[in-house]
Short mmCIF file of C-alpha atoms in Angstrom, two decimals:
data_model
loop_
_atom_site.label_atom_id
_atom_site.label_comp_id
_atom_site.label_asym_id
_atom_site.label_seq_id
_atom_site.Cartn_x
_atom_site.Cartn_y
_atom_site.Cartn_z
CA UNK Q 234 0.00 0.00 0.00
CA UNK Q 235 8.97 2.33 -7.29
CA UNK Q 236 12.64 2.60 -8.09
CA UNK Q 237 11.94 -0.47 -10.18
CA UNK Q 238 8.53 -0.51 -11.68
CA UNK Q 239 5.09 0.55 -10.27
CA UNK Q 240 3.71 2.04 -7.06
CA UNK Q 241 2.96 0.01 -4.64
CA UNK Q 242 0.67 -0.44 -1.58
CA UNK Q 243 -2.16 2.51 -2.07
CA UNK Q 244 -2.97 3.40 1.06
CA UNK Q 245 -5.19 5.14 3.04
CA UNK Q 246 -5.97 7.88 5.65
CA UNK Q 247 -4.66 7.93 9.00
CA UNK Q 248 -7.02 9.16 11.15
CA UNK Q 249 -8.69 8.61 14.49
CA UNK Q 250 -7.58 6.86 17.26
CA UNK Q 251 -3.73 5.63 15.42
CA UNK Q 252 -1.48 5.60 18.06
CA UNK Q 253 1.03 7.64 16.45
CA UNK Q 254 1.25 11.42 17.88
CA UNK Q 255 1.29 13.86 14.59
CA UNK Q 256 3.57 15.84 17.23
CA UNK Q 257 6.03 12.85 17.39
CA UNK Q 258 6.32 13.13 13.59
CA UNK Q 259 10.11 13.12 12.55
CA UNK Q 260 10.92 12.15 9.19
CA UNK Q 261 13.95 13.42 8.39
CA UNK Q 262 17.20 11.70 8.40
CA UNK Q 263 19.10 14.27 10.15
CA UNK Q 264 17.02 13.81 13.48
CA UNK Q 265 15.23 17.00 13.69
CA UNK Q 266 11.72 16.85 14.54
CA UNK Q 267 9.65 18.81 11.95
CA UNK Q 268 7.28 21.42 13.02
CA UNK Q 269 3.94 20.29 14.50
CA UNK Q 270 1.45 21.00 11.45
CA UNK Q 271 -0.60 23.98 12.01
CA UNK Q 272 2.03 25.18 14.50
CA UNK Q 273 3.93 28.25 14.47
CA UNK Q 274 2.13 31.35 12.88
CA UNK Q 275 -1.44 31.04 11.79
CA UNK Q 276 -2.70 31.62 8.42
CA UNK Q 277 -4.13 34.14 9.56
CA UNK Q 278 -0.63 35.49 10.96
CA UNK Q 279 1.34 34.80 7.62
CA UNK Q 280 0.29 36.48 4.36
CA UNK Q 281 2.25 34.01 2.54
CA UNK Q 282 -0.61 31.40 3.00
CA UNK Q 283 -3.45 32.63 0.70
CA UNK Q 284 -0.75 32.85 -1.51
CA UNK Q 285 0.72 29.62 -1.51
CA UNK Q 286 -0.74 26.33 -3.54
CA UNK Q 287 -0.19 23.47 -3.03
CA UNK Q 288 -1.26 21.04 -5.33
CA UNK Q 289 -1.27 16.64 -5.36
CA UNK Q 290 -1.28 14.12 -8.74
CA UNK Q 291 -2.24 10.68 -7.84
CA UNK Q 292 -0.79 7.50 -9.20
CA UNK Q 293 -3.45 5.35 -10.83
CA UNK Q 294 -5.20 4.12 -8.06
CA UNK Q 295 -6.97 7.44 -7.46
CA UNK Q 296 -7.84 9.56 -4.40
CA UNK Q 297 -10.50 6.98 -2.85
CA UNK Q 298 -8.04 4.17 -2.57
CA UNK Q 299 -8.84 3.50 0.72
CA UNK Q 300 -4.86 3.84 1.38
CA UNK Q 301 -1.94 5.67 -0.28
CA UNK Q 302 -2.92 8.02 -2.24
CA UNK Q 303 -6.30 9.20 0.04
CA UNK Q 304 -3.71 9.63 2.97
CA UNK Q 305 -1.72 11.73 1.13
CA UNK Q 306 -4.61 13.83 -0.23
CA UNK Q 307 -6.16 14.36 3.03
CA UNK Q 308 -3.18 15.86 4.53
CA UNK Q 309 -3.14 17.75 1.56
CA UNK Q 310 -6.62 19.30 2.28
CA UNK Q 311 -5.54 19.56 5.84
CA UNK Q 312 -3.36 22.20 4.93
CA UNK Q 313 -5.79 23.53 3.56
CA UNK Q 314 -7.82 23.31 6.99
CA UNK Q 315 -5.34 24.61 8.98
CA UNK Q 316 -3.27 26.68 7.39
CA UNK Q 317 -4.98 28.35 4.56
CA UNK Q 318 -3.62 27.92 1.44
CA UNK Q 319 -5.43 27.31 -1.93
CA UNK Q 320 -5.37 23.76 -3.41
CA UNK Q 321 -5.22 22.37 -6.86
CA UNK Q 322 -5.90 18.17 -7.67
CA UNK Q 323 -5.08 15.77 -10.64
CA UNK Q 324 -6.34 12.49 -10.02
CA UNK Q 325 -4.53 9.85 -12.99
CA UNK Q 326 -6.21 6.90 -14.28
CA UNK Q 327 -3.50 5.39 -16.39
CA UNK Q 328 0.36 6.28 -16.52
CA UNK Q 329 -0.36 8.11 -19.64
CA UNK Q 330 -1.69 11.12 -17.38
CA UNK Q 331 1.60 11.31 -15.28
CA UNK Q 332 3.02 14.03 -17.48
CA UNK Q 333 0.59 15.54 -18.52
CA UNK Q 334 -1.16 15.83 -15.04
CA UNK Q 335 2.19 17.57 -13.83
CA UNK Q 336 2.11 19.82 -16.88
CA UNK Q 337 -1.04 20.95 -15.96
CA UNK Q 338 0.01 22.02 -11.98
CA UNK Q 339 3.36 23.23 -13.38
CA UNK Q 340 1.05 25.85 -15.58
CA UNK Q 341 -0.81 26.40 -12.85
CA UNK Q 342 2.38 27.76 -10.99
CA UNK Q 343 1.95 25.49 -7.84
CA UNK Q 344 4.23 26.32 -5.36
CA UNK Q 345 4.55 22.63 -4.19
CA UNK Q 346 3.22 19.74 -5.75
CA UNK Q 347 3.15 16.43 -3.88
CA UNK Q 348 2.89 13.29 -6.16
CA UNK Q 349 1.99 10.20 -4.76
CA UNK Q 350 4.14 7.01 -5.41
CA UNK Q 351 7.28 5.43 -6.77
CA UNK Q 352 5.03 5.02 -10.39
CA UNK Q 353 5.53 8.62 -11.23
CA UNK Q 354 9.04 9.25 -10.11
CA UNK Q 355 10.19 9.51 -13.42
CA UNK Q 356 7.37 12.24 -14.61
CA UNK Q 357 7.94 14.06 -11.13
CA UNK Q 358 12.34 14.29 -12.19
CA UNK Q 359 11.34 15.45 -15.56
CA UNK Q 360 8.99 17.94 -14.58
CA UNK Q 361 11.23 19.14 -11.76
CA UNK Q 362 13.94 19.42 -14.06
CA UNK Q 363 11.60 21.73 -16.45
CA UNK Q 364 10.36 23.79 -13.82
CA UNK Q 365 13.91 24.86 -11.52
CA UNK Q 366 12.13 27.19 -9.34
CA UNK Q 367 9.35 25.14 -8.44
CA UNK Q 368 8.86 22.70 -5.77
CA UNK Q 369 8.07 19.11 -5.47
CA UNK Q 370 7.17 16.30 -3.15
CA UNK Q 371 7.27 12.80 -3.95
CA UNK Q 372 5.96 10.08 -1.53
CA UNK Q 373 7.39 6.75 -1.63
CA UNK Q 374 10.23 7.03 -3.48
CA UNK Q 375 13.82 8.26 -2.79
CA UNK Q 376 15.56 8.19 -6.34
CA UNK Q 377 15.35 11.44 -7.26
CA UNK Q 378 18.23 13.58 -6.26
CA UNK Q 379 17.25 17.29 -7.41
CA UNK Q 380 17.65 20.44 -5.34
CA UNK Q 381 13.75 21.05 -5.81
CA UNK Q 382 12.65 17.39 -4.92
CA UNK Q 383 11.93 16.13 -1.40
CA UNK Q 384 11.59 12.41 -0.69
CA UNK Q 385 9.02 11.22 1.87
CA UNK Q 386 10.02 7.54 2.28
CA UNK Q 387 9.29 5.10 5.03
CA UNK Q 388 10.66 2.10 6.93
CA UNK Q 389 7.57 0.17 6.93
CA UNK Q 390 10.00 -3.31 7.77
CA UNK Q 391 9.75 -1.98 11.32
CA UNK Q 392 6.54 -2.06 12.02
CA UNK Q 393 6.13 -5.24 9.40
CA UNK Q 394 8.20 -6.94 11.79
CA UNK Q 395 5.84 -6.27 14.76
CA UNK Q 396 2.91 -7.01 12.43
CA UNK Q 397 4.65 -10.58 11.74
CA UNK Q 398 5.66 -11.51 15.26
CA UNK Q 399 1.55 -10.71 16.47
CA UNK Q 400 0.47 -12.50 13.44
CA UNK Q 401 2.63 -15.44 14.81
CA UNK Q 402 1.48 -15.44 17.73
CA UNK Q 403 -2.25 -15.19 17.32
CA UNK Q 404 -2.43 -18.07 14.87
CA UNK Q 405 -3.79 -21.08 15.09
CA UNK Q 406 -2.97 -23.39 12.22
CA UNK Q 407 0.93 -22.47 12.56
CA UNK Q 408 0.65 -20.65 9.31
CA UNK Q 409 0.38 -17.28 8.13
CA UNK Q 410 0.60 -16.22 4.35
CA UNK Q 411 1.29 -12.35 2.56
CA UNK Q 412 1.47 -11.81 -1.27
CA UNK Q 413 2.47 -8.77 -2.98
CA UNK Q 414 1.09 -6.83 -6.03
CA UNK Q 415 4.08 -6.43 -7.86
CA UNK Q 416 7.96 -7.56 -6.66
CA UNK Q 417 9.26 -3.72 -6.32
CA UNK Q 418 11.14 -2.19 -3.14
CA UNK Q 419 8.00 -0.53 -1.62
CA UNK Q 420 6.41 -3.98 -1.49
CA UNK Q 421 9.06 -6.32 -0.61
CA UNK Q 422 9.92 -3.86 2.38
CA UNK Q 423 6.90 -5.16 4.00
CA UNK Q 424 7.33 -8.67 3.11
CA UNK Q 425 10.90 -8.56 4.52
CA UNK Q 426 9.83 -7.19 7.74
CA UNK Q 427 6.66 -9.65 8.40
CA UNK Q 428 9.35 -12.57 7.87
CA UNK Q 429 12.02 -11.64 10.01
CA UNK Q 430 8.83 -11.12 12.70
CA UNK Q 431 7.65 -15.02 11.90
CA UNK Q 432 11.27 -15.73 12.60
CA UNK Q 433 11.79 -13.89 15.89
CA UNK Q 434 8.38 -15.01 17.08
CA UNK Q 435 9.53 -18.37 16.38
CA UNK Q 436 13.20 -18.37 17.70
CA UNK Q 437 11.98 -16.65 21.02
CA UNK Q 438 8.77 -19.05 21.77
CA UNK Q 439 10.25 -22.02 20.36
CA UNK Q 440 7.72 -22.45 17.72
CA UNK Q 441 8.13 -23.36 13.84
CA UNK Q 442 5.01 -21.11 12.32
CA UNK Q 443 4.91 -21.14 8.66
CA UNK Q 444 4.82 -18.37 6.26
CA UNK Q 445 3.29 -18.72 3.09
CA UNK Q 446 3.69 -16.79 0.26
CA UNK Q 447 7.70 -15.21 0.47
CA UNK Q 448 10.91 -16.35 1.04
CA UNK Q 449 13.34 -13.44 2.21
CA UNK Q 450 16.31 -15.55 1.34
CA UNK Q 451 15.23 -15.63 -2.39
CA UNK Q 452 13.56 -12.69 -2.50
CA UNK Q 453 10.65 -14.91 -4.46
CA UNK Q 454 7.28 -15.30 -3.19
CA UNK Q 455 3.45 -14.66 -4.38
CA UNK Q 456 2.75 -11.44 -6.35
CA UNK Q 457 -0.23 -10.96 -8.39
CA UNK Q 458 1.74 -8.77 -11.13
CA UNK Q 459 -1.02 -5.84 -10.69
CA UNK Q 460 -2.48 -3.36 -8.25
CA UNK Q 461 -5.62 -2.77 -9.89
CA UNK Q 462 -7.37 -5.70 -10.53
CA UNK Q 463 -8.99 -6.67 -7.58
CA UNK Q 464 -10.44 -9.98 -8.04
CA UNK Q 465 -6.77 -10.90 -8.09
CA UNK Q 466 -6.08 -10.36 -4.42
CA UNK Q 467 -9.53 -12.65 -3.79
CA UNK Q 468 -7.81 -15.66 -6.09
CA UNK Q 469 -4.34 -15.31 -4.23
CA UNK Q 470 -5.89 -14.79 -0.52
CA UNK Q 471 -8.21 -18.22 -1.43
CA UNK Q 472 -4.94 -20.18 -2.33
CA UNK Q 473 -3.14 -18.77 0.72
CA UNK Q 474 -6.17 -19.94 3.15
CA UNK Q 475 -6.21 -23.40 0.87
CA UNK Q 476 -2.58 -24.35 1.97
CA UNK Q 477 -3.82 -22.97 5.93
CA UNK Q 478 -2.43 -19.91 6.17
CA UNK Q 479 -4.71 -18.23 8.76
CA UNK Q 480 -3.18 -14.84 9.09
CA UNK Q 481 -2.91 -13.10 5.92
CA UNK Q 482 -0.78 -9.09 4.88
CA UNK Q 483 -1.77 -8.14 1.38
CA UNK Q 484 0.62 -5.75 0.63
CA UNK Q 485 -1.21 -5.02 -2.79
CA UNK Q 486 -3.36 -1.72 -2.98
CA UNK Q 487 -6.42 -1.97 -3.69
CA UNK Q 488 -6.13 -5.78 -3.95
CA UNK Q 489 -6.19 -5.78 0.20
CA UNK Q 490 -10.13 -5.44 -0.83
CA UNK Q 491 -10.01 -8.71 -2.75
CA UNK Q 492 -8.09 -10.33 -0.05
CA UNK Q 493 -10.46 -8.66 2.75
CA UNK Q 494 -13.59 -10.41 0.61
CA UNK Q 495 -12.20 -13.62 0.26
CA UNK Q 496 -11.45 -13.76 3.91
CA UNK Q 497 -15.00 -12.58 4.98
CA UNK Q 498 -16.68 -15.71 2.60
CA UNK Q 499 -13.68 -18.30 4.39
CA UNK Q 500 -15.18 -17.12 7.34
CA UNK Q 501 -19.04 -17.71 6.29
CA UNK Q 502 -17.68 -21.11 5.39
CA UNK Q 503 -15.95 -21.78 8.69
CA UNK Q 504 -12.68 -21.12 8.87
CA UNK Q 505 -10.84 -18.62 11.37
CA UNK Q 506 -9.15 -16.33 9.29
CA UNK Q 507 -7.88 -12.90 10.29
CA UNK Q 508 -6.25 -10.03 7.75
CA UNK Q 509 -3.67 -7.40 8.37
CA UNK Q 510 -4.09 -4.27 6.39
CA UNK Q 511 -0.84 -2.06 5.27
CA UNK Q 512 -0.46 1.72 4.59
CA UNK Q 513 -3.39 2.89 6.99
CA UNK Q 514 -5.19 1.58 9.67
CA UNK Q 515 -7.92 -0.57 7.60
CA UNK Q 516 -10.24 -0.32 10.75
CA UNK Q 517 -11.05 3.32 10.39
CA UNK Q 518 -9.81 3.24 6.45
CA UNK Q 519 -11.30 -0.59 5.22
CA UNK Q 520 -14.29 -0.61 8.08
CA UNK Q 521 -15.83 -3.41 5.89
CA UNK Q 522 -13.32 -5.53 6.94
CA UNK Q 523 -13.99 -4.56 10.93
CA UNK Q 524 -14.60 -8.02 11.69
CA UNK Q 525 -11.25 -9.98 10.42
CA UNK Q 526 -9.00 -7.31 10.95
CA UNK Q 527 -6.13 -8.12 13.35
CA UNK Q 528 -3.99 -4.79 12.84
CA UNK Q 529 -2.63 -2.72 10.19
CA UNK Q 530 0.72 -1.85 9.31
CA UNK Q 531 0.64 1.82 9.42
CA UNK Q 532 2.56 4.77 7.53
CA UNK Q 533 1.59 8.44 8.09
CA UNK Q 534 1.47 9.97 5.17
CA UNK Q 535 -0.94 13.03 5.76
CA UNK Q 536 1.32 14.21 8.72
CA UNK Q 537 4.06 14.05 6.25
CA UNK Q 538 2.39 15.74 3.50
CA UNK Q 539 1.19 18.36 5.79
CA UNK Q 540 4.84 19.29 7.53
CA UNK Q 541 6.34 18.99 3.64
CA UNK Q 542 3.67 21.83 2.83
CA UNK Q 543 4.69 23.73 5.96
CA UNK Q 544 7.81 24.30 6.04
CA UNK Q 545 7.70 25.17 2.50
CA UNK Q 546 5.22 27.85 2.86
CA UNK Q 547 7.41 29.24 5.41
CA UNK Q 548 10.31 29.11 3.23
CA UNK Q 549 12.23 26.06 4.82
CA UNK Q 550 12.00 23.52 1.78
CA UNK Q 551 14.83 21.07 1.76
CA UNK Q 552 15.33 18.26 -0.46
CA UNK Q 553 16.80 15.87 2.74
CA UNK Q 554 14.17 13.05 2.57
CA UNK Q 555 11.72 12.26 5.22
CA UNK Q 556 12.32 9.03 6.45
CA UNK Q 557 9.36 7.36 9.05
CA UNK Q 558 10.71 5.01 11.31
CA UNK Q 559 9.32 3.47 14.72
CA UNK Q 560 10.88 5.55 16.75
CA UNK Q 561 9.90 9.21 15.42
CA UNK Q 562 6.35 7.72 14.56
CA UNK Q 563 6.32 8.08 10.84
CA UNK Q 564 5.28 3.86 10.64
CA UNK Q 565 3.98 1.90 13.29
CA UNK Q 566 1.36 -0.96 14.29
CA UNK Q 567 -2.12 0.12 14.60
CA UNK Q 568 -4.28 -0.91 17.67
CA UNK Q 569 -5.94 -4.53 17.30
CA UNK Q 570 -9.67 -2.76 17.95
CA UNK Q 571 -12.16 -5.56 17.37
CA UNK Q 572 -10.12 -8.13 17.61
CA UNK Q 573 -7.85 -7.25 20.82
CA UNK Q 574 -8.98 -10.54 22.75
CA UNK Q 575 -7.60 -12.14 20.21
CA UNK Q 576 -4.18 -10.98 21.37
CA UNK Q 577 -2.88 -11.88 24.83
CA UNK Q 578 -1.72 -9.61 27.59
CA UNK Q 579 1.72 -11.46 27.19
CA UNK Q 580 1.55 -10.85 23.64
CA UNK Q 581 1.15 -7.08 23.81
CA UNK Q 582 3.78 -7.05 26.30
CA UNK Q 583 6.67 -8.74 24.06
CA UNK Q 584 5.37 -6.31 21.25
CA UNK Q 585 5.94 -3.39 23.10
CA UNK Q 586 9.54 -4.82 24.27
CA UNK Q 587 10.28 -5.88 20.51
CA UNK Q 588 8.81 -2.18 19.20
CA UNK Q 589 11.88 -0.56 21.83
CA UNK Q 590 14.43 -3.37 20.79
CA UNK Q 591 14.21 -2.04 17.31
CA UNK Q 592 14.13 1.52 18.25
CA UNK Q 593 17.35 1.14 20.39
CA UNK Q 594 18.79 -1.59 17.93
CA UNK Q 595 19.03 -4.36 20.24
CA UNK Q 596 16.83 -5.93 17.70
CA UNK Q 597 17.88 -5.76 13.53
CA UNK Q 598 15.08 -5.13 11.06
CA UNK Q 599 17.32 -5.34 7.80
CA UNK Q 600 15.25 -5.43 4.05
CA UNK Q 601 17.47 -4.35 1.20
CA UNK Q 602 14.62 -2.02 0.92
CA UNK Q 603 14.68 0.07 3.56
CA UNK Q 604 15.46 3.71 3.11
CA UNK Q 605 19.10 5.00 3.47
#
């Protein structure tokens, strides 16, 4: 929810009860908290605001993904909210609008334009390189190296990790499963990371759960070579609950749908199946899926968008990339909500001593996709 192909996870908004402080938001890799967004002077305080646009092109999945690109978009029209600048939208249907969606904001004379996913990194370096005194933003994707392009990346592994040890430990076939929409960086991250969780979870309890679907050794596992067509996610989540995987982390887009339907019908037919969402929390983003939804793996992406828009309105761009880890809050695992008696007391405990091994390194979360 691409430095090698297409976007990946699309991902939703993170809202509500997360337990990730907006406050606590550091992204940067040189360990300076970023404002608060909405802090400092008001718009009301800084003429610069009803001056400033800010504008957002989507990647194909469009701004009602339910994930990555609606996350981004709402923090987008939180800065609106809160600190009163005007806002311009291109939603993109194919990769065919990429350019000219950007085109089309550059005319426009957008101050900063935030585009969402590793799909249009090459559009968002041309257009950056066409228009020198203008400013972008691109989430997900940290190959661009321009003085007027800001990376907002994430170490989803981290909390993937967490997501894997709890999925571990809460099932009850001794198998859990993931699949990916396409084998790119921004999908594999969280593959790597719910592994190396099954792994700890087994090493420390003495178990041998399964994992179905990828081998972090090989780098190979179950991908359904799209992120748009969702009956796809349905036909992998059936095979995965075939071959008893009881636990299942789409980490496919809008496919997490397909995957959230199949599991729902399982159910209906008797089985004990339980999903983990990615990108946003799925309870407040997915709330069909209320029912089977264990936890989410969790990336803020309005907060992001919303500092990015900030401190460039005050005149504090910089092209150093955001990076969310654990510890400044930019990822992290999203409360279990309907199904927290499903997960022990014990449980909760070792995930809250795992989440401050990796924060103090006692514990290594290593995917050759994890930002630099």
């Amino acid at each position: 929810m691409k430095n090698l192909l297409l976007n990946t996870v699309k991902r939703g908004a993170l809202v509500g009860t997360i337990a990730l402080s907006a406050t606590a938001l550091l992204l940067t890799g040189c360990g300076e908290a970023p404002p608060a967004p909405g802090g400092g002077e008001s718009s009301s305080q800084n003429p610069a605001a009803s001056d400033f646009l800010g504008c957002i092109v989507s990647d194909s999945g469009g701004f009602d993904d339910q994930s990555f690109n609606q996350s981004s978009y709402e923090g987008m029209q939180k800065s609106v909210k809160d600190l009163g600048i005007k806002m311009k939208e291109a939603q993109s249907s194919t990769t065919a609008d990429f350019a000219p969606n950007l085109a089309t904001m550059a005319s426009a004379g957008c101050n900063l334009t935030v585009t969402v996913g590793f799909l249009l990194a090459e559009a968002t370096a041309t257009a950056a390189k066409d228009n020198t005194d203008l400013h972008y933003a691109i989430v997900d994707d940290s190959s661009i190296d321009l003085p007027n392009v800001k990376p907002i990346v994430y170490n989803t592994a981290q909390a993937a990790f967490m997501a894997g040890y709890v999925a571990a430990g809460v099932s009850k076939t001794g198998k859990v499963g993931t699949f990916g929409g396409i084998n790119i960086p921004t999908v594999t991250i969280f593959m790597d990371g719910f592994a190396q969780g099954v792994d700890y979870y087994n090493e420390k309890q003495g178990k041998d759960v399964k994992l179905l679907g990828w081998d972090a050794k090989t780098q190979q596992g179950v991908f359904a070579n799209t992120f748009e067509i969702v009956q796809e996610g349905t036909k992998n989540t059936n095979n995965l609950i075939a071959d008893g995987a009881d636990v299942i982390m789409p980490v496919a887009g809008p496919l997490g749908k397909g995957a959230g339907d199949a599991i729902l019908a399982a159910n209906k037919g008797g089985k004990d199946v339980k999903l983990v969402w990615v990108d946003s929390d799925g309870f407040l983003t997915a709330p069909t899926y209320k029912e089977i939804l264990l936890t989410s793996v969790i990336k803020t992406m309005g907060e992001a968008v919303e500092t990015v828009v900030k401190e460039d309105m005050d005149g504090k761009f910089d092209p150093t990339p955001y990076i969310g880890t654990l510890e400044n809050g930019g990822v992290g695992l999203a409360p279990f909500h309907d199904l927290d008696s499903a997960v022990s007391a014990d449980l909760k405990t070792q995930l809250d001593d795992i989440k401050k091994g990796i924060i103090d390194g006692s514990i290594k979360v290593e995917s050759a996709a994890s930002p630099k």
